[in-house]
């Protein structure tokens, strides 16, 4: 673990993103990888980012211990010291309980990426987007973020929500009239700017966006699937420090009693999306099904396509969080997802 020039010629190659070979799961293993810096910026901070690890690991960079990554659906980030102009040697000391391989085929290393990122003095280390409510007139989106600041800084936080250019029409239920989205320079459907002074270390903030006359996301059986990109930028002294982005569909969901007038229906519910009820037809998909897939994106698109071809409306993901590509494809194709969440995840 002591230097970038370690001889790894006799080591077995493992592809990331992707799973560990089955014979390496369930016990202890050591992974090493040379990671190139994302860019050389004076005064910048460097971060090692590990996405969707499915195994606990001690993390080392250039021989120095930087932290502990627990198996989790979210990404882990660790600040890395030194310039590392020729790259950083990352060591992952994996830990798995002896019965992991038998009880959880997802106990391989990771389904996400392992990369180096460069930011300014402030980084968005964690953030969430939640659609609080949505109807034809208005949608409310809550954004919460944790910012890591290298010191006390006066910052400007900018948020923009823009409908994707491939979003198609602002559609209602199937059969309703739709208004085409003009092909023009993207204009935010909602935005939010705020100035704040951040203290050194972790700072947690929360704010809301209001979207007038939103293009609602519908299950495939009821309408179209327009999607929005939500981007959050942090500026320090007028210069961009970090920017993050993700995609979201604006919709409301819930469960209603099947029929309050029928005693036989007591305890049964029917799904409602944007106040339209839908009898859901679904299938169970175990996250372990992806454990040995060499191309996760292709596998996720294949499984979602099979569900659509079968006329299903929902996938119930059991056992663990699936690769991110599954949820992205489900959003795009109009499938609902029912997700198992393990205790402590």
GROMACS .gro file of C-alpha atoms in nm:
model
  345
    1UNK     CA    1   0.000   0.000   0.000
    2UNK     CA    2   0.303   0.223   0.019
    3UNK     CA    3   0.343   0.372  -0.329
    4UNK     CA    4   0.194   0.431  -0.671
    5UNK     CA    5   0.460   0.211  -0.834
    6UNK     CA    6   0.351  -0.113  -0.664
    7UNK     CA    7   0.391  -0.417  -0.890
    8UNK     CA    8   0.045  -0.558  -0.953
    9UNK     CA    9   0.137  -0.770  -1.258
   10UNK     CA   10   0.050  -1.092  -1.075
   11UNK     CA   11  -0.286  -0.970  -0.950
   12UNK     CA   12  -0.624  -1.078  -1.092
   13UNK     CA   13  -0.802  -0.806  -1.292
   14UNK     CA   14  -1.146  -0.689  -1.174
   15UNK     CA   15  -1.365  -0.456  -1.380
   16UNK     CA   16  -1.532  -0.155  -1.220
   17UNK     CA   17  -1.816  -0.082  -1.225
   18UNK     CA   18  -1.918  -0.442  -1.180
   19UNK     CA   19  -1.916  -0.734  -0.937
   20UNK     CA   20  -1.634  -0.928  -0.781
   21UNK     CA   21  -1.572  -1.280  -0.912
   22UNK     CA   22  -1.779  -1.523  -0.704
   23UNK     CA   23  -1.470  -1.691  -0.554
   24UNK     CA   24  -1.360  -1.360  -0.398
   25UNK     CA   25  -1.690  -1.286  -0.224
   26UNK     CA   26  -1.780  -1.348   0.135
   27UNK     CA   27  -1.433  -1.312   0.284
   28UNK     CA   28  -1.145  -1.066   0.280
   29UNK     CA   29  -0.983  -0.931  -0.035
   30UNK     CA   30  -0.761  -0.641  -0.138
   31UNK     CA   31  -0.828  -0.431  -0.446
   32UNK     CA   32  -0.578  -0.177  -0.579
   33UNK     CA   33  -0.640   0.071  -0.857
   34UNK     CA   34  -0.453   0.369  -0.993
   35UNK     CA   35  -0.692   0.664  -1.024
   36UNK     CA   36  -0.600   0.970  -1.228
   37UNK     CA   37  -0.687   1.317  -1.095
   38UNK     CA   38  -0.981   1.495  -1.255
   39UNK     CA   39  -0.782   1.813  -1.319
   40UNK     CA   40  -0.502   2.033  -1.189
   41UNK     CA   41  -0.654   2.346  -1.032
   42UNK     CA   42  -0.455   2.565  -0.794
   43UNK     CA   43  -0.609   2.556  -0.446
   44UNK     CA   44  -0.854   2.281  -0.544
   45UNK     CA   45  -0.967   1.994  -0.327
   46UNK     CA   46  -0.953   1.634  -0.449
   47UNK     CA   47  -1.202   1.366  -0.358
   48UNK     CA   48  -1.211   0.991  -0.404
   49UNK     CA   49  -1.572   0.892  -0.488
   50UNK     CA   50  -1.696   0.534  -0.449
   51UNK     CA   51  -2.048   0.468  -0.578
   52UNK     CA   52  -2.284   0.195  -0.454
   53UNK     CA   53  -2.042  -0.029  -0.264
   54UNK     CA   54  -2.196  -0.363  -0.172
   55UNK     CA   55  -1.919  -0.460   0.066
   56UNK     CA   56  -1.761  -0.287   0.366
   57UNK     CA   57  -1.407  -0.165   0.302
   58UNK     CA   58  -1.115   0.018   0.460
   59UNK     CA   59  -1.000   0.280   0.210
   60UNK     CA   60  -0.635   0.373   0.157
   61UNK     CA   61  -0.490   0.633  -0.081
   62UNK     CA   62  -0.114   0.641  -0.151
   63UNK     CA   63  -0.051   0.437   0.162
   64UNK     CA   64  -0.257   0.662   0.394
   65UNK     CA   65  -0.583   0.552   0.553
   66UNK     CA   66  -0.864   0.793   0.454
   67UNK     CA   67  -1.179   0.627   0.590
   68UNK     CA   68  -1.422   0.339   0.607
   69UNK     CA   69  -1.686   0.273   0.341
   70UNK     CA   70  -1.994   0.080   0.449
   71UNK     CA   71  -2.210  -0.105   0.200
   72UNK     CA   72  -2.470   0.150   0.101
   73UNK     CA   73  -2.684   0.257  -0.195
   74UNK     CA   74  -2.537   0.607  -0.188
   75UNK     CA   75  -2.189   0.726  -0.285
   76UNK     CA   76  -1.902   0.771  -0.039
   77UNK     CA   77  -1.650   1.052  -0.081
   78UNK     CA   78  -1.312   1.097   0.089
   79UNK     CA   79  -1.091   1.403   0.063
   80UNK     CA   80  -0.743   1.317  -0.066
   81UNK     CA   81  -0.433   1.514   0.027
   82UNK     CA   82  -0.136   1.574  -0.204
   83UNK     CA   83  -0.113   1.665  -0.569
   84UNK     CA   84  -0.085   1.315  -0.715
   85UNK     CA   85   0.000   1.449  -1.059
   86UNK     CA   86   0.074   1.101  -1.188
   87UNK     CA   87  -0.233   0.948  -1.023
   88UNK     CA   88  -0.324   0.808  -0.683
   89UNK     CA   89  -0.299   0.446  -0.575
   90UNK     CA   90  -0.628   0.347  -0.415
   91UNK     CA   91  -0.638   0.039  -0.194
   92UNK     CA   92  -0.967  -0.117  -0.082
   93UNK     CA   93  -0.939  -0.369   0.200
   94UNK     CA   94  -1.271  -0.552   0.164
   95UNK     CA   95  -1.450  -0.712   0.456
   96UNK     CA   96  -1.735  -0.960   0.423
   97UNK     CA   97  -1.894  -1.184   0.681
   98UNK     CA   98  -1.832  -1.554   0.607
   99UNK     CA   99  -2.200  -1.608   0.519
  100UNK     CA  100  -2.228  -1.305   0.291
  101UNK     CA  101  -2.167  -1.502  -0.025
  102UNK     CA  102  -2.433  -1.758   0.070
  103UNK     CA  103  -2.701  -1.511   0.180
  104UNK     CA  104  -2.634  -1.214  -0.046
  105UNK     CA  105  -2.488  -1.264  -0.392
  106UNK     CA  106  -2.462  -0.883  -0.406
  107UNK     CA  107  -2.173  -0.901  -0.160
  108UNK     CA  108  -1.933  -0.830  -0.444
  109UNK     CA  109  -1.751  -0.500  -0.442
  110UNK     CA  110  -1.945  -0.232  -0.628
  111UNK     CA  111  -2.204  -0.164  -0.896
  112UNK     CA  112  -2.100   0.198  -0.934
  113UNK     CA  113  -1.783   0.380  -1.027
  114UNK     CA  114  -1.460   0.462  -0.848
  115UNK     CA  115  -1.315   0.797  -0.956
  116UNK     CA  116  -1.134   1.112  -0.850
  117UNK     CA  117  -1.315   1.448  -0.852
  118UNK     CA  118  -1.181   1.802  -0.819
  119UNK     CA  119  -1.377   2.086  -0.654
  120UNK     CA  120  -1.320   2.430  -0.511
  121UNK     CA  121  -1.334   2.514  -0.142
  122UNK     CA  122  -1.691   2.384  -0.105
  123UNK     CA  123  -1.828   2.047  -0.217
  124UNK     CA  124  -2.181   1.906  -0.217
  125UNK     CA  125  -2.111   1.581  -0.033
  126UNK     CA  126  -2.471   1.463  -0.015
  127UNK     CA  127  -2.806   1.584  -0.145
  128UNK     CA  128  -3.166   1.472  -0.191
  129UNK     CA  129  -3.456   1.576  -0.413
  130UNK     CA  130  -3.812   1.501  -0.297
  131UNK     CA  131  -4.134   1.580  -0.486
  132UNK     CA  132  -4.360   1.685  -0.196
  133UNK     CA  133  -4.675   1.718  -0.406
  134UNK     CA  134  -4.769   1.764  -0.769
  135UNK     CA  135  -5.084   1.827  -0.971
  136UNK     CA  136  -5.175   1.996  -1.298
  137UNK     CA  137  -5.145   2.343  -1.144
  138UNK     CA  138  -4.837   2.324  -0.926
  139UNK     CA  139  -4.556   2.100  -0.802
  140UNK     CA  140  -4.346   2.148  -0.491
  141UNK     CA  141  -3.992   2.008  -0.487
  142UNK     CA  142  -3.783   1.999  -0.169
  143UNK     CA  143  -3.403   1.997  -0.203
  144UNK     CA  144  -3.173   1.924   0.090
  145UNK     CA  145  -2.795   1.927   0.074
  146UNK     CA  146  -2.491   1.875   0.293
  147UNK     CA  147  -2.199   2.100   0.197
  148UNK     CA  148  -1.838   2.046   0.310
  149UNK     CA  149  -1.649   2.373   0.337
  150UNK     CA  150  -1.271   2.406   0.373
  151UNK     CA  151  -1.319   2.720   0.583
  152UNK     CA  152  -1.558   3.006   0.649
  153UNK     CA  153  -1.685   3.115   0.308
  154UNK     CA  154  -1.958   3.340   0.174
  155UNK     CA  155  -2.126   3.135  -0.097
  156UNK     CA  156  -2.403   3.158  -0.354
  157UNK     CA  157  -2.617   2.850  -0.397
  158UNK     CA  158  -2.801   2.826  -0.731
  159UNK     CA  159  -3.066   2.567  -0.816
  160UNK     CA  160  -3.238   2.524  -1.152
  161UNK     CA  161  -3.503   2.276  -1.260
  162UNK     CA  162  -3.520   2.235  -1.640
  163UNK     CA  163  -3.737   2.002  -1.844
  164UNK     CA  164  -3.527   1.763  -2.050
  165UNK     CA  165  -3.512   1.827  -2.422
  166UNK     CA  166  -3.623   1.468  -2.486
  167UNK     CA  167  -3.915   1.495  -2.248
  168UNK     CA  168  -4.175   1.507  -2.524
  169UNK     CA  169  -4.514   1.648  -2.433
  170UNK     CA  170  -4.657   1.791  -2.116
  171UNK     CA  171  -4.911   1.513  -2.110
  172UNK     CA  172  -5.207   1.424  -1.896
  173UNK     CA  173  -5.374   1.085  -1.869
  174UNK     CA  174  -5.383   0.875  -2.182
  175UNK     CA  175  -5.624   1.028  -2.430
  176UNK     CA  176  -5.596   1.382  -2.291
  177UNK     CA  177  -5.475   1.667  -2.507
  178UNK     CA  178  -5.102   1.732  -2.492
  179UNK     CA  179  -4.906   2.050  -2.551
  180UNK     CA  180  -4.578   2.001  -2.742
  181UNK     CA  181  -4.265   2.133  -2.577
  182UNK     CA  182  -4.095   2.379  -2.819
  183UNK     CA  183  -3.735   2.312  -2.916
  184UNK     CA  184  -3.567   2.623  -2.777
  185UNK     CA  185  -3.293   2.731  -2.539
  186UNK     CA  186  -3.380   2.562  -2.208
  187UNK     CA  187  -3.549   2.797  -1.964
  188UNK     CA  188  -3.573   2.684  -1.600
  189UNK     CA  189  -3.922   2.581  -1.498
  190UNK     CA  190  -3.817   2.688  -1.148
  191UNK     CA  191  -3.504   2.832  -0.990
  192UNK     CA  192  -3.374   2.932  -0.651
  193UNK     CA  193  -3.071   3.145  -0.556
  194UNK     CA  194  -2.953   3.210  -0.204
  195UNK     CA  195  -2.644   3.354  -0.040
  196UNK     CA  196  -2.517   3.205   0.281
  197UNK     CA  197  -2.205   3.195   0.496
  198UNK     CA  198  -2.074   2.844   0.549
  199UNK     CA  199  -1.871   2.739   0.852
  200UNK     CA  200  -1.574   2.507   0.824
  201UNK     CA  201  -1.685   2.145   0.795
  202UNK     CA  202  -2.031   2.006   0.727
  203UNK     CA  203  -2.323   2.246   0.666
  204UNK     CA  204  -2.679   2.123   0.608
  205UNK     CA  205  -2.933   2.331   0.413
  206UNK     CA  206  -3.286   2.278   0.282
  207UNK     CA  207  -3.505   2.476   0.041
  208UNK     CA  208  -3.803   2.435  -0.192
  209UNK     CA  209  -3.885   2.500  -0.558
  210UNK     CA  210  -4.235   2.566  -0.691
  211UNK     CA  211  -4.314   2.467  -1.049
  212UNK     CA  212  -4.622   2.622  -1.209
  213UNK     CA  213  -4.820   2.404  -1.453
  214UNK     CA  214  -4.569   2.118  -1.441
  215UNK     CA  215  -4.538   1.844  -1.699
  216UNK     CA  216  -4.641   1.548  -1.486
  217UNK     CA  217  -4.477   1.206  -1.501
  218UNK     CA  218  -4.723   0.921  -1.558
  219UNK     CA  219  -4.701   0.542  -1.549
  220UNK     CA  220  -4.684   0.400  -1.900
  221UNK     CA  221  -5.049   0.290  -1.887
  222UNK     CA  222  -5.175   0.643  -1.815
  223UNK     CA  223  -4.959   0.885  -2.011
  224UNK     CA  224  -4.611   1.012  -2.096
  225UNK     CA  225  -4.294   1.040  -1.889
  226UNK     CA  226  -4.155   1.395  -1.906
  227UNK     CA  227  -3.846   1.432  -1.686
  228UNK     CA  228  -3.667   1.729  -1.536
  229UNK     CA  229  -3.299   1.787  -1.462
  230UNK     CA  230  -3.229   1.941  -1.121
  231UNK     CA  231  -2.890   2.113  -1.096
  232UNK     CA  232  -2.733   2.262  -0.782
  233UNK     CA  233  -2.426   2.487  -0.815
  234UNK     CA  234  -2.214   2.633  -0.536
  235UNK     CA  235  -2.013   2.949  -0.605
  236UNK     CA  236  -1.739   3.086  -0.381
  237UNK     CA  237  -1.622   3.442  -0.446
  238UNK     CA  238  -1.807   3.439  -0.778
  239UNK     CA  239  -1.635   3.122  -0.904
  240UNK     CA  240  -1.795   2.779  -0.944
  241UNK     CA  241  -1.681   2.545  -0.667
  242UNK     CA  242  -1.898   2.239  -0.734
  243UNK     CA  243  -2.202   2.140  -0.940
  244UNK     CA  244  -2.426   1.833  -0.912
  245UNK     CA  245  -2.722   1.722  -1.121
  246UNK     CA  246  -2.987   1.451  -1.123
  247UNK     CA  247  -3.312   1.368  -1.301
  248UNK     CA  248  -3.658   1.365  -1.145
  249UNK     CA  249  -4.018   1.312  -1.255
  250UNK     CA  250  -4.287   1.533  -1.104
  251UNK     CA  251  -4.577   1.322  -0.976
  252UNK     CA  252  -4.782   1.240  -0.667
  253UNK     CA  253  -4.837   0.882  -0.552
  254UNK     CA  254  -5.043   0.713  -0.286
  255UNK     CA  255  -5.266   0.421  -0.189
  256UNK     CA  256  -5.645   0.437  -0.157
  257UNK     CA  257  -5.893   0.188  -0.008
  258UNK     CA  258  -6.008  -0.042  -0.284
  259UNK     CA  259  -6.378   0.014  -0.213
  260UNK     CA  260  -6.500   0.161   0.118
  261UNK     CA  261  -6.852   0.032   0.041
  262UNK     CA  262  -6.752  -0.333   0.007
  263UNK     CA  263  -6.675  -0.532   0.327
  264UNK     CA  264  -6.478  -0.781   0.117
  265UNK     CA  265  -6.228  -0.509   0.018
  266UNK     CA  266  -6.135  -0.407   0.372
  267UNK     CA  267  -5.756  -0.402   0.408
  268UNK     CA  268  -5.695  -0.383   0.032
  269UNK     CA  269  -5.569  -0.074  -0.148
  270UNK     CA  270  -5.532   0.051  -0.503
  271UNK     CA  271  -5.248   0.273  -0.626
  272UNK     CA  272  -5.312   0.631  -0.731
  273UNK     CA  273  -5.070   0.838  -0.940
  274UNK     CA  274  -5.156   1.206  -0.992
  275UNK     CA  275  -5.502   1.126  -0.850
  276UNK     CA  276  -5.564   0.862  -1.119
  277UNK     CA  277  -5.616   0.509  -0.984
  278UNK     CA  278  -5.427   0.222  -1.143
  279UNK     CA  279  -5.449  -0.154  -1.088
  280UNK     CA  280  -5.082  -0.245  -1.075
  281UNK     CA  281  -4.946  -0.549  -1.255
  282UNK     CA  282  -4.592  -0.623  -1.148
  283UNK     CA  283  -4.310  -0.869  -1.098
  284UNK     CA  284  -4.036  -0.924  -0.843
  285UNK     CA  285  -3.679  -0.854  -0.946
  286UNK     CA  286  -3.402  -0.963  -0.710
  287UNK     CA  287  -3.101  -0.733  -0.702
  288UNK     CA  288  -2.887  -1.048  -0.687
  289UNK     CA  289  -2.982  -1.109  -1.051
  290UNK     CA  290  -2.723  -0.847  -1.145
  291UNK     CA  291  -2.440  -0.998  -0.941
  292UNK     CA  292  -2.265  -1.158  -1.239
  293UNK     CA  293  -2.371  -0.926  -1.521
  294UNK     CA  294  -2.067  -0.796  -1.714
  295UNK     CA  295  -2.259  -0.494  -1.851
  296UNK     CA  296  -2.494  -0.355  -1.588
  297UNK     CA  297  -2.650  -0.080  -1.801
  298UNK     CA  298  -2.742  -0.324  -2.078
  299UNK     CA  299  -2.879  -0.574  -1.824
  300UNK     CA  300  -3.098  -0.309  -1.659
  301UNK     CA  301  -3.237  -0.188  -1.990
  302UNK     CA  302  -3.308  -0.546  -2.092
  303UNK     CA  303  -3.504  -0.626  -1.776
  304UNK     CA  304  -3.708  -0.306  -1.794
  305UNK     CA  305  -3.782  -0.372  -2.163
  306UNK     CA  306  -3.901  -0.724  -2.078
  307UNK     CA  307  -4.135  -0.583  -1.812
  308UNK     CA  308  -4.277  -0.331  -2.060
  309UNK     CA  309  -4.325  -0.598  -2.326
  310UNK     CA  310  -4.513  -0.810  -2.069
  311UNK     CA  311  -4.751  -0.521  -2.000
  312UNK     CA  312  -4.634  -0.467  -1.642
  313UNK     CA  313  -4.659  -0.140  -1.450
  314UNK     CA  314  -4.429  -0.212  -1.154
  315UNK     CA  315  -4.105  -0.382  -1.056
  316UNK     CA  316  -4.056  -0.486  -0.693
  317UNK     CA  317  -3.681  -0.484  -0.627
  318UNK     CA  318  -3.597  -0.725  -0.347
  319UNK     CA  319  -3.289  -0.796  -0.141
  320UNK     CA  320  -3.081  -0.486  -0.209
  321UNK     CA  321  -3.067  -0.167  -0.408
  322UNK     CA  322  -3.018  -0.243  -0.777
  323UNK     CA  323  -2.774  -0.063  -1.008
  324UNK     CA  324  -2.867   0.301  -1.069
  325UNK     CA  325  -2.931   0.229  -1.438
  326UNK     CA  326  -3.239   0.025  -1.346
  327UNK     CA  327  -3.414   0.321  -1.182
  328UNK     CA  328  -3.313   0.558  -1.461
  329UNK     CA  329  -3.458   0.324  -1.723
  330UNK     CA  330  -3.775   0.269  -1.519
  331UNK     CA  331  -3.825   0.648  -1.503
  332UNK     CA  332  -3.776   0.674  -1.877
  333UNK     CA  333  -4.008   0.384  -1.967
  334UNK     CA  334  -4.287   0.461  -1.718
  335UNK     CA  335  -4.247   0.179  -1.465
  336UNK     CA  336  -4.312   0.224  -1.094
  337UNK     CA  337  -4.062   0.070  -0.850
  338UNK     CA  338  -4.133  -0.083  -0.509
  339UNK     CA  339  -3.799  -0.097  -0.327
  340UNK     CA  340  -3.688  -0.316  -0.039
  341UNK     CA  341  -3.478  -0.113   0.205
  342UNK     CA  342  -3.259  -0.316   0.439
  343UNK     CA  343  -3.240  -0.220   0.806
  344UNK     CA  344  -2.956   0.025   0.862
  345UNK     CA  345  -2.919   0.106   0.491
   0.00000   0.00000   0.00000
